[in-house]
XYZ file of C-alpha atoms in Angstrom:
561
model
C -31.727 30.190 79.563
C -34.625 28.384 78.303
C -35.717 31.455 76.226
C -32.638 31.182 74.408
C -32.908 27.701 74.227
C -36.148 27.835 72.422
C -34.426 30.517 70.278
C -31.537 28.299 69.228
C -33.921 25.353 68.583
C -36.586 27.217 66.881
C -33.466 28.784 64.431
C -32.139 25.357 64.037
C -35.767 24.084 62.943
C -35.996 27.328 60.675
C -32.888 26.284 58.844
C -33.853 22.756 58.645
C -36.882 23.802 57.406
C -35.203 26.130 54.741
C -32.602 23.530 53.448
C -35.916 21.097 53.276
C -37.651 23.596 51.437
C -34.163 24.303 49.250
C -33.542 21.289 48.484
C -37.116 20.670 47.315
C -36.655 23.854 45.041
C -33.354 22.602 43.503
C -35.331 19.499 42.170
C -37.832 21.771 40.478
C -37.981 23.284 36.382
C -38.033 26.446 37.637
C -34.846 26.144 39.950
C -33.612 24.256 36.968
C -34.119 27.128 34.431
C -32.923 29.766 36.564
C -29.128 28.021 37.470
C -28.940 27.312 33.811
C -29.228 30.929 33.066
C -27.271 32.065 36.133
C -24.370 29.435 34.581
C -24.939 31.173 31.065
C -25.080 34.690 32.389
C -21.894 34.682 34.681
C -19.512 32.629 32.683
C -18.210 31.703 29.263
C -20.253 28.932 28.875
C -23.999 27.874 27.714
C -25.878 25.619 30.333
C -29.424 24.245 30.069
C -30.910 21.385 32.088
C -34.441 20.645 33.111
C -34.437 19.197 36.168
C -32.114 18.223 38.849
C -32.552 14.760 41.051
C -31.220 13.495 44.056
C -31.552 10.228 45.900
C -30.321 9.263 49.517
C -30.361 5.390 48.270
C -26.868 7.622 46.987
C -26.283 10.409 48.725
C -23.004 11.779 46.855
C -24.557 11.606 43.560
C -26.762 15.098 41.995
C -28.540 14.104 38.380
C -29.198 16.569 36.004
C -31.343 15.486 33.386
C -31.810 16.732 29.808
C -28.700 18.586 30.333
C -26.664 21.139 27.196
C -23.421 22.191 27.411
C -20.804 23.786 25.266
C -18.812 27.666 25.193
C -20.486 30.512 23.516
C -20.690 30.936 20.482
C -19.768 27.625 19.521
C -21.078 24.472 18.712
C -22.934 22.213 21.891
C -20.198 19.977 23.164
C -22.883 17.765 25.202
C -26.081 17.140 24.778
C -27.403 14.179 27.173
C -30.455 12.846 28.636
C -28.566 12.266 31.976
C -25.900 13.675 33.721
C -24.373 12.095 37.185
C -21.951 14.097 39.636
C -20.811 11.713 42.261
C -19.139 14.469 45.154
C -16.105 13.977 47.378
C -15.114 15.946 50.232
C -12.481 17.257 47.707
C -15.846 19.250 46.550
C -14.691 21.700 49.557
C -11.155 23.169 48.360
C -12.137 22.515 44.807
C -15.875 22.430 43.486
C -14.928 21.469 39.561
C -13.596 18.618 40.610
C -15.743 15.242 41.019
C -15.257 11.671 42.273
C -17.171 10.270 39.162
C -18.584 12.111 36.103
C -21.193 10.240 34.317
C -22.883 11.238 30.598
C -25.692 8.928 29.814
C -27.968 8.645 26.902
C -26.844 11.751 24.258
C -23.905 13.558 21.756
C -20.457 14.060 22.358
C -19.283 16.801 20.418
C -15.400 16.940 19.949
C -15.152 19.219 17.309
C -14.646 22.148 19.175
C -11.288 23.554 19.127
C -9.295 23.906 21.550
C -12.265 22.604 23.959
C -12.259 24.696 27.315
C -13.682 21.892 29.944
C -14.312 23.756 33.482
C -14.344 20.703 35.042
C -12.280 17.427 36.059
C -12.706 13.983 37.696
C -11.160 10.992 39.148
C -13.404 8.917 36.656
C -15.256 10.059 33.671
C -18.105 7.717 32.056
C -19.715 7.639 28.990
C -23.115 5.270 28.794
C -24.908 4.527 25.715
C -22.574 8.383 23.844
C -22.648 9.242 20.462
C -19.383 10.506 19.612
C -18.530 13.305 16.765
C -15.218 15.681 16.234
C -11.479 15.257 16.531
C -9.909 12.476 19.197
C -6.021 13.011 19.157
C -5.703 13.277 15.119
C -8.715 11.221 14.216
C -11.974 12.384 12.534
C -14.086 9.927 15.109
C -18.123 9.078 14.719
C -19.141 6.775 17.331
C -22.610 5.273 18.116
C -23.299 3.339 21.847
C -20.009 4.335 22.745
C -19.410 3.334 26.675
C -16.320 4.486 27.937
C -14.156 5.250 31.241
C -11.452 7.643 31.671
C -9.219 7.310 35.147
C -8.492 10.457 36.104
C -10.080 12.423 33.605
C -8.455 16.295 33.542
C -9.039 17.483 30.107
C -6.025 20.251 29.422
C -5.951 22.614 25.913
C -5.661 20.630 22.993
C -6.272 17.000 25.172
C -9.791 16.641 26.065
C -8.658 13.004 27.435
C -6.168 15.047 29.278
C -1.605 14.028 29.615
C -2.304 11.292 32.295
C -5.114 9.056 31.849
C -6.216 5.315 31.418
C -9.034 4.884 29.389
C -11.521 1.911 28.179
C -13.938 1.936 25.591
C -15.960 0.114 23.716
C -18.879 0.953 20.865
C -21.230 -0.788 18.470
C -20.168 1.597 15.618
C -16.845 3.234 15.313
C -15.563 5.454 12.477
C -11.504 6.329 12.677
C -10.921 8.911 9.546
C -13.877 7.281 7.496
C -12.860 4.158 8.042
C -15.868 1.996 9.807
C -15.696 -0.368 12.770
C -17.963 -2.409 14.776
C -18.066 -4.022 18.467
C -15.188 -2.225 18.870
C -12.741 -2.778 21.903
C -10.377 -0.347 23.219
C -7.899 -0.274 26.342
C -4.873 1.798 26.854
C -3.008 4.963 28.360
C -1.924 8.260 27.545
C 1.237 10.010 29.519
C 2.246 13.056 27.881
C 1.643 12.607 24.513
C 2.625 9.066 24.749
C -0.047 6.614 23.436
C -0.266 3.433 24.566
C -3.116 0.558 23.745
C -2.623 -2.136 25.388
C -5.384 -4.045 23.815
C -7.959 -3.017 20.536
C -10.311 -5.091 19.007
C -12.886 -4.594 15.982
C -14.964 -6.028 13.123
C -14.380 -4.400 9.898
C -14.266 -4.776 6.371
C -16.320 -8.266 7.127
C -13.184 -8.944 9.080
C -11.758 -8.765 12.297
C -8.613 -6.362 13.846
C -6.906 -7.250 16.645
C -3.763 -5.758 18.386
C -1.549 -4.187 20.598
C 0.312 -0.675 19.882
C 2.000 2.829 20.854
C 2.349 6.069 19.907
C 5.924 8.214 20.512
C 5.736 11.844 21.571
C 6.824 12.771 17.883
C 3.606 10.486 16.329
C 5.744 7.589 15.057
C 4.141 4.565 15.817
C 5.391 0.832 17.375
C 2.430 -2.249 16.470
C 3.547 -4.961 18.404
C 1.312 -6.965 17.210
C -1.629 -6.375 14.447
C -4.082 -9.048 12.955
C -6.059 -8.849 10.136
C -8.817 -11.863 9.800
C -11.090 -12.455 6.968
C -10.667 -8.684 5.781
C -13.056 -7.931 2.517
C -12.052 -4.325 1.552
C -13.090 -2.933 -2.222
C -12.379 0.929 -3.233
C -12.879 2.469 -6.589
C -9.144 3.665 -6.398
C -5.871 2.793 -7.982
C -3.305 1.208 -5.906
C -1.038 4.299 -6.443
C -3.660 6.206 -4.249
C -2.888 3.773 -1.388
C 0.628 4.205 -1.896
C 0.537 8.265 -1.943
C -1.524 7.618 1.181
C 1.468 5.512 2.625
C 3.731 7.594 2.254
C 1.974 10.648 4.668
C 1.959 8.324 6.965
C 4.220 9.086 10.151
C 6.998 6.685 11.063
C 5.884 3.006 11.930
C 7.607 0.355 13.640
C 6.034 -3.080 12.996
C 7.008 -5.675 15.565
C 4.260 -8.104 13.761
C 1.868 -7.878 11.092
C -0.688 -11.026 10.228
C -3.291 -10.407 7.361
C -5.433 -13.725 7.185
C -7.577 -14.908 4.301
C -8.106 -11.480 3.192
C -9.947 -9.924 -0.388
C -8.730 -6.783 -1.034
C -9.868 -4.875 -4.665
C -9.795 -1.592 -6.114
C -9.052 -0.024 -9.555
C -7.172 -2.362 -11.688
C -6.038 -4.534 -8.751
C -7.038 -7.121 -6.806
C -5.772 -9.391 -4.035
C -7.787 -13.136 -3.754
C -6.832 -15.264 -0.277
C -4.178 -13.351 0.863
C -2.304 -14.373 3.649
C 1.019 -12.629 4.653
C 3.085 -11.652 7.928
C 5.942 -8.976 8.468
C 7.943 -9.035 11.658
C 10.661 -6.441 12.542
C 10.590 -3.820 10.025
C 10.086 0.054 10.285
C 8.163 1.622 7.339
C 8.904 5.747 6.850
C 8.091 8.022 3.852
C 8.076 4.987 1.528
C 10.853 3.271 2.468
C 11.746 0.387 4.820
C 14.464 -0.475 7.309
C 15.430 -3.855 9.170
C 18.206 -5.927 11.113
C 16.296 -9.253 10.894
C 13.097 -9.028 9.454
C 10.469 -11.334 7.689
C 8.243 -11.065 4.934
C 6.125 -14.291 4.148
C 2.751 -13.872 1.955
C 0.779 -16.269 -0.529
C -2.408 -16.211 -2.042
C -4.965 -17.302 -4.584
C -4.598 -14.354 -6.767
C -2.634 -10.813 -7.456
C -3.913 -8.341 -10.071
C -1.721 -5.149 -10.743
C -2.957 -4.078 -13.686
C -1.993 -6.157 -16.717
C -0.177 -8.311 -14.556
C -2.185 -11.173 -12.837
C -0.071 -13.899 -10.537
C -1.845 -17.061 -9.393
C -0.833 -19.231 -5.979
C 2.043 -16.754 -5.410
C 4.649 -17.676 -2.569
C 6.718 -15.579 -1.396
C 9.338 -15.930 1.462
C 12.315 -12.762 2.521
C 14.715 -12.330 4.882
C 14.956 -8.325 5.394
C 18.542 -6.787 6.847
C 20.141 -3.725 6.945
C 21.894 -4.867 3.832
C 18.895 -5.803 2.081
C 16.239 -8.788 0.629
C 17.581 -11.977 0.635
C 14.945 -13.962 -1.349
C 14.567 -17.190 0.158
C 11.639 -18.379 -1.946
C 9.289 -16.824 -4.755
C 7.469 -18.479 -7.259
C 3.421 -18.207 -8.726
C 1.749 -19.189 -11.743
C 1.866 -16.600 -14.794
C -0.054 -16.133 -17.810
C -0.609 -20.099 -17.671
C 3.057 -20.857 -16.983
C 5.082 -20.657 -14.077
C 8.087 -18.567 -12.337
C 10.369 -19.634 -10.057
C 13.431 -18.346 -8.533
C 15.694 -17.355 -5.138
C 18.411 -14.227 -4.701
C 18.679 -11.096 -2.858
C 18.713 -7.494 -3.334
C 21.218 -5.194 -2.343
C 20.296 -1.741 -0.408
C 24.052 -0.202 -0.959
C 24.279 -0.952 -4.620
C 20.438 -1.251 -5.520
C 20.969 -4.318 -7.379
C 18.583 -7.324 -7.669
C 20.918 -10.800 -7.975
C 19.156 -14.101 -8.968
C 20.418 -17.063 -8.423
C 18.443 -19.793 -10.205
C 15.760 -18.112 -12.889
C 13.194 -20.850 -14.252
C 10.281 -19.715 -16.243
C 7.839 -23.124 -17.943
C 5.305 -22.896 -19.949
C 4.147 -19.341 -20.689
C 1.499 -18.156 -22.791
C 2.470 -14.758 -22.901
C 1.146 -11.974 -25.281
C 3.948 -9.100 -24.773
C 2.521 -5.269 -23.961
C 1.682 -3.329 -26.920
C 4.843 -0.906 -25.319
C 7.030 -3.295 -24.542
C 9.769 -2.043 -27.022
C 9.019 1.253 -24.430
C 9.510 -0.213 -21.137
C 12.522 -1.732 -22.392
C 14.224 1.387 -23.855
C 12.793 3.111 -20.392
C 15.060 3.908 -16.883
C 14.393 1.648 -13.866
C 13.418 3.090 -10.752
C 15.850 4.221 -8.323
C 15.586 1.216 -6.314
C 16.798 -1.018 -9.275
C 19.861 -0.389 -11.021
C 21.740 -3.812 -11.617
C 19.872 -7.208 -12.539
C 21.495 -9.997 -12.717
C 21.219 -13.849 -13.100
C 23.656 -16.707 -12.786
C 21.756 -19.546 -14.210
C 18.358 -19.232 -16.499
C 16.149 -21.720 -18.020
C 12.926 -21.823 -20.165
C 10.786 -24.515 -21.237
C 7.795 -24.759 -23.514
C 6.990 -21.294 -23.747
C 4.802 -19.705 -26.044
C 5.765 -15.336 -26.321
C 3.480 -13.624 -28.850
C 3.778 -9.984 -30.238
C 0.920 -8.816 -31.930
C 2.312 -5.052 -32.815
C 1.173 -4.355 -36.479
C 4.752 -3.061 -37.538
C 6.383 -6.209 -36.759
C 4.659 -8.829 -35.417
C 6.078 -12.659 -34.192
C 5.417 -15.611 -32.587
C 7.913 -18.240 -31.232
C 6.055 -21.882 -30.345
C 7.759 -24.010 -27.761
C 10.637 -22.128 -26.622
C 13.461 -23.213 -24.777
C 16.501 -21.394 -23.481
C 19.477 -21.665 -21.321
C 21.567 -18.715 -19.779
C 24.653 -18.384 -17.574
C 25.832 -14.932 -15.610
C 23.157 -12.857 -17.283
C 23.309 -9.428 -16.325
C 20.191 -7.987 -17.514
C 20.189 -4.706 -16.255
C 23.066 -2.076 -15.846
C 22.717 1.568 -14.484
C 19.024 1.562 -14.278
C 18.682 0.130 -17.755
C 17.345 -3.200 -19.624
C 20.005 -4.915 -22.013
C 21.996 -8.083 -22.060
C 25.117 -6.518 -20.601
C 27.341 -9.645 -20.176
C 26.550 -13.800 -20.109
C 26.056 -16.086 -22.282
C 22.297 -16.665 -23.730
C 20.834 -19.874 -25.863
C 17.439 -20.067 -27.258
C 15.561 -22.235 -29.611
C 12.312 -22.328 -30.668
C 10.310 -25.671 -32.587
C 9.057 -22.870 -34.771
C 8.060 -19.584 -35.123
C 6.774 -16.455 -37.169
C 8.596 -13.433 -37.805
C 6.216 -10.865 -39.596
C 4.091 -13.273 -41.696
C 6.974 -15.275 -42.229
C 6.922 -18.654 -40.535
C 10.639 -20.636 -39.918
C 11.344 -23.597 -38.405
C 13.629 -24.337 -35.347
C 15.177 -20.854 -34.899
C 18.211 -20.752 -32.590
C 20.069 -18.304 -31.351
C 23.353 -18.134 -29.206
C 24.978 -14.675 -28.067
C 27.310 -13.675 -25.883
C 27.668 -10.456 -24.212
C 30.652 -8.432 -22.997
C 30.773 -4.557 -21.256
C 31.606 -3.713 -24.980
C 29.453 -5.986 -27.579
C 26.741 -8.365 -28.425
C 28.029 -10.930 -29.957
C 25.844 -13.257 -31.874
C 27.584 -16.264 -32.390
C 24.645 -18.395 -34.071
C 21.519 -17.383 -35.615
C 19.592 -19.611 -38.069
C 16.077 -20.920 -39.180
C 14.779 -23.452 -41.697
C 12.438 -22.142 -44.229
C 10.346 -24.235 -45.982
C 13.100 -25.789 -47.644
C 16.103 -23.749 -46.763
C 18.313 -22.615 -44.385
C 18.931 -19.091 -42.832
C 22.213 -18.638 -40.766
C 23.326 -15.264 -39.532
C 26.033 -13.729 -36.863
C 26.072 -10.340 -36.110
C 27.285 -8.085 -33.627
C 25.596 -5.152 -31.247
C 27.962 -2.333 -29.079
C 27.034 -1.533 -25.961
C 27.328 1.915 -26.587
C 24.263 4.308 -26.451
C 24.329 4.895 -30.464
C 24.624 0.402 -30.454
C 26.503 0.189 -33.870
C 25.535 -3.485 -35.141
C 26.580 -5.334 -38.113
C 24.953 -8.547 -39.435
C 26.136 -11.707 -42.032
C 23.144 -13.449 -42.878
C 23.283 -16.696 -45.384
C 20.563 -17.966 -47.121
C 20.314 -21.348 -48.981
C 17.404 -22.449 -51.243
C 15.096 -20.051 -49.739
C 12.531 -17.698 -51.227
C 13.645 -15.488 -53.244
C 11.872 -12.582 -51.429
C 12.117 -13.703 -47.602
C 13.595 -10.614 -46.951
C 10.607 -8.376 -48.301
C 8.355 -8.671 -44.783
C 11.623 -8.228 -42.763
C 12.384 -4.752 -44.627
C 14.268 -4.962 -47.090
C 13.041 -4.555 -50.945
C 11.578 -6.965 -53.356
C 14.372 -8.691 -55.468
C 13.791 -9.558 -59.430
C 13.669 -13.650 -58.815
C 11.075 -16.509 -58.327
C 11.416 -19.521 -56.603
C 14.525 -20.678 -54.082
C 17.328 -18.828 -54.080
C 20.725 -18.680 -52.131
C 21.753 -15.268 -50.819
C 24.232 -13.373 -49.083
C 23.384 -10.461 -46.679
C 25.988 -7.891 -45.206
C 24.337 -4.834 -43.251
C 25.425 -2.450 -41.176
C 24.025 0.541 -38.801
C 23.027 1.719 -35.923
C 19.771 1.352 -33.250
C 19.866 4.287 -30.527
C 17.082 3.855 -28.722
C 13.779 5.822 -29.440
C 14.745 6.453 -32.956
C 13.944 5.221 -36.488
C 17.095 3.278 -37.113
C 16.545 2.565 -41.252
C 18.212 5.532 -42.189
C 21.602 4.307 -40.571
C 21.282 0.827 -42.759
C 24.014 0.414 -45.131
C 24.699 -2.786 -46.795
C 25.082 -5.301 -49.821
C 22.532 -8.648 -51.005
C 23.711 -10.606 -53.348
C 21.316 -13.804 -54.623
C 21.254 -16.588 -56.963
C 18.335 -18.084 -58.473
C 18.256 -21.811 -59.309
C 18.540 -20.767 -63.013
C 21.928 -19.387 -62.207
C 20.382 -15.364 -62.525
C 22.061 -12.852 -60.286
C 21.040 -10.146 -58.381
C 23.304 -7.275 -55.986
C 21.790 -4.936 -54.808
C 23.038 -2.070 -52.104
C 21.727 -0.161 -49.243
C 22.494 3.793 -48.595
C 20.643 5.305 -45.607
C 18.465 2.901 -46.247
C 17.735 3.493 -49.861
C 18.299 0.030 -52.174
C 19.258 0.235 -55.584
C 21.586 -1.337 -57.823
C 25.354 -2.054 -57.010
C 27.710 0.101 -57.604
């Protein structure tokens, strides 16, 4: 019995002796390089580490150092200075799965696709990671990312795997090219189902804060989004952005906040803007609400030609449309003001109250275009029940027919300025006076007109001007219909004989003052030459008692007949 005591005892020392002399082996280069190769030989992966470590300060944890990782034939996935396996007795019925997996000090590579991971954990940790690839449908770049995944079990297509909480935070963050820094991350993912529960970041010289989810079908909810002290300039045009909006998937916002931000790009810019949006779901360009908000001001807005200063602007958003509480800015040294809504059902834009003071304005070298052009879709009616102007000063510098009116005033009631998509004055009544004015290089005094429009006609009740020493008055009339048939009676007394000439028509045989009588007629479709329509009769009187007719044929003068 003692023999085979010793025996026992001497086999127990043996094998205490061998898992000494193992484990001493394990911690070695060469033990090192040959389980790397035994990984790479006898599996679809690539493994190399150079050492392995092990402490009994912590007896569950094995440290492979200088460790590289990824599937054959593609791309490394990791490459880190440190790698810690904290073991659990779960180790026994399943050896890919840890307690804690730890990646210190390297490269994350994401970009392979779909990653393979052979291995799981109850917590994954990222120290001090540099992160590259694809995250969900980001392009991400990372720098000192630190991160923690609870329970990490990476599936096809989900390296943060269906069912996971996850932290993380990074010096340097890059989300589809667009930078971060000290960035701030918590949230969840259940089967497809993103949820962050808290993200923070410095950007654009700014700061982002917020809370938001994703849907299984990618739409997205923010329930809240902030914006502070943003500074963002691009080199492109705001219809880029727009394009770019319109990819995007469906978004609910519960509450957007963009604070004192500077915004610039191609022929736009936005100075100290400050706006907020509550309740209102954005999808392929368009916009739906049952009791949403829209509230923004700012320094300035640039849109091209267009350039707004101290805009306010206040909306109530519904599922029947924009009810315009309050907008009004400074324009082109003058300024806007007026209230209304917009309806979704009928696309039409109704203003209540319409005052516009004190505009220098120097009208777009197309502006005879954008009148004679079609509205969007969204806008087919315009219309305003009371209008006023004050002191404004409208210039048109086109060299065919160029004018100026100084100090004009006007008054109009039930306007509608817009019908089926297209400018006119389709019914209301319309004053305007001037305290003078130029109309091609010839300069009048106190021009007034007075109109009044029906579904059927123009109909100018009052038109007149002093000259220098005489009096213009006119009435004329304008149809509605596409070909707009007009007629005008203009009246001339003691005024030059040849005030006519710069408006069109031909030079008459008399000098000095002369009283006149003008009856023309023709037509002025849009987007064609309308002089070859013009028929009419001049008559004029010198002060010497000479007479002159002459008549108009397709727009050829000559004698009367």
């Amino acid at each position: 019995m003692k023999f085979i005591g010793k025996l026992l005892l001497t086999i127990a020392l043996l094998l205490v002796l061998a898992i000494v002399i193992l484990y001493v082996l394990l911690q070695t280069r060469w033990a090192a390089g040959s389980l790397s190769r035994w990984v790479s030989d006898n599996s679809e992966y690539r493994l190399s580490f150079d050492k392995v470590d092990h402490s009994w300060s912590t007896p569950s944890r094995i440290t492979l150092s200088g460790v590289k990782f990824g599937e054959k034939n593609q791309p490394d996935v990791l490459d880190a200075n440190e790698v810690d396996f904290d073991l659990s007795w779960r180790q026994i019925t399943d050896p890919r799965f840890f307690d804690r997996l730890v990646l210190v000090d390297g490269t994350l590579n994401l970009s392979p696709s779909p990653l393979n991971l052979p291995m799981q954990a109850n917590t994954l940790q990222l120290n001090n990671i540099a992160l590259n690839g694809s995250l969900e449908q980001w392009k991400v770049a990372g720098k000192n990312v630190n991160a923690g995944i609870t329970p990490w079990q990476p599936a096809k297509n989900a390296v943060l795997g269906n069912n996971a909480q996850f932290q993380l935070s990074a010096d340097t963050l890059a989300l589809d090219d667009i930078p971060a820094n000290n960035v701030l991350i918590q949230g969840r993912i259940n089967n497809q189902q993103l949820t962050l529960s808290n993200f923070g970041a410095d950007m654009a010289r700014g700061q982002l804060t917020g809370k938001a989810s994703r849907s299984i079908d990618g739409s997205w909810t923010l329930d809240n989004l902030r914006l502070s002290n943003i500074r963002l300039q691009s080199a492109q045009p705001i219809s880029t952005f727009w394009q770019e909006f319109v990819k995007l998937p469906k978004v609910d916002i519960k509450r957007l906040d963009l604070i004192d931000a500077r915004l610039q790009g191609q022929n736009w810019a936005f100075t100290d803007l400050d706006m907020t949006i509550t309740d209102v779901t954005l999808q392929q360009g368009d916009w739906q609400s049952t009791d949403g908000q829209l509230s923004l001001n700012a320094t300035d807005l640039i849109n091209g030609n267009l350039h707004f200063l101290d805009p306010i602007v206040n909306l109530d958003l519904s599922s029947q449309g924009v009810a315009i509480r309050q907008f009004g800015t400074r324009w082109e040294g003058g300024l806007l003001r007026t209230t209304g809504s917009w309806e979704r059902a009928t696309k039409s834009l109704k203003l209540d109250d319409v005052s516009v003071a004190a505009l220098e304005y120097t009208l777009p070298p197309n502006w005879r275009q954008l009148w004679v052009d079609t509205l969007p879709d969204w806008l087919s009616e315009v219309s305003v029940d009371k209008f006023t102007a004050n002191r404004n000063l409208i210039i048109d510098i086109s060299p065919d027919f160029p004018f100026q009116l100084t100090s004009l005033d006007g008054f109009g009631t039930n306007l509608q300025l817009a019908h089926n998509h297209q400018w006119g004055i389709w019914s209301g009544k319309l004053n305007l006076n001037a305290s003078d004015a130029t109309f091609n290089k010839n300069d009048v005094r106190r021009p007034s007109l007075a109109l009044e429009a029906s579904t059927d006609k123009v109909n100018i009740t009052e038109l007149s001007a002093f000259t220098k020493e005489g009096l213009l008055e006119a009435t004329a009339t304008v149809s509605q219909q596409p070909q707009r048939d007009f007629t005008v009676k203009l009246n001339g007394r003691a005024v030059p004989a040849n005030e006519l000439q710069n408006w069109g028509w031909p030079e008459i045989p008399l000098q000095g003052n002369v009283n006149l009588q003008l009856d023309l007629q023709g037509q002025m479709p849009a987007n064609v030459d309308f002089k070859p329509t013009l028929n009419g009769a001049l008559h004029a009187t010198g002060n010497d008692g000479k007479q002159v007719q002459q008549q108009m044929t397709k727009g050829v003068t000559g004698p009367a007949q």
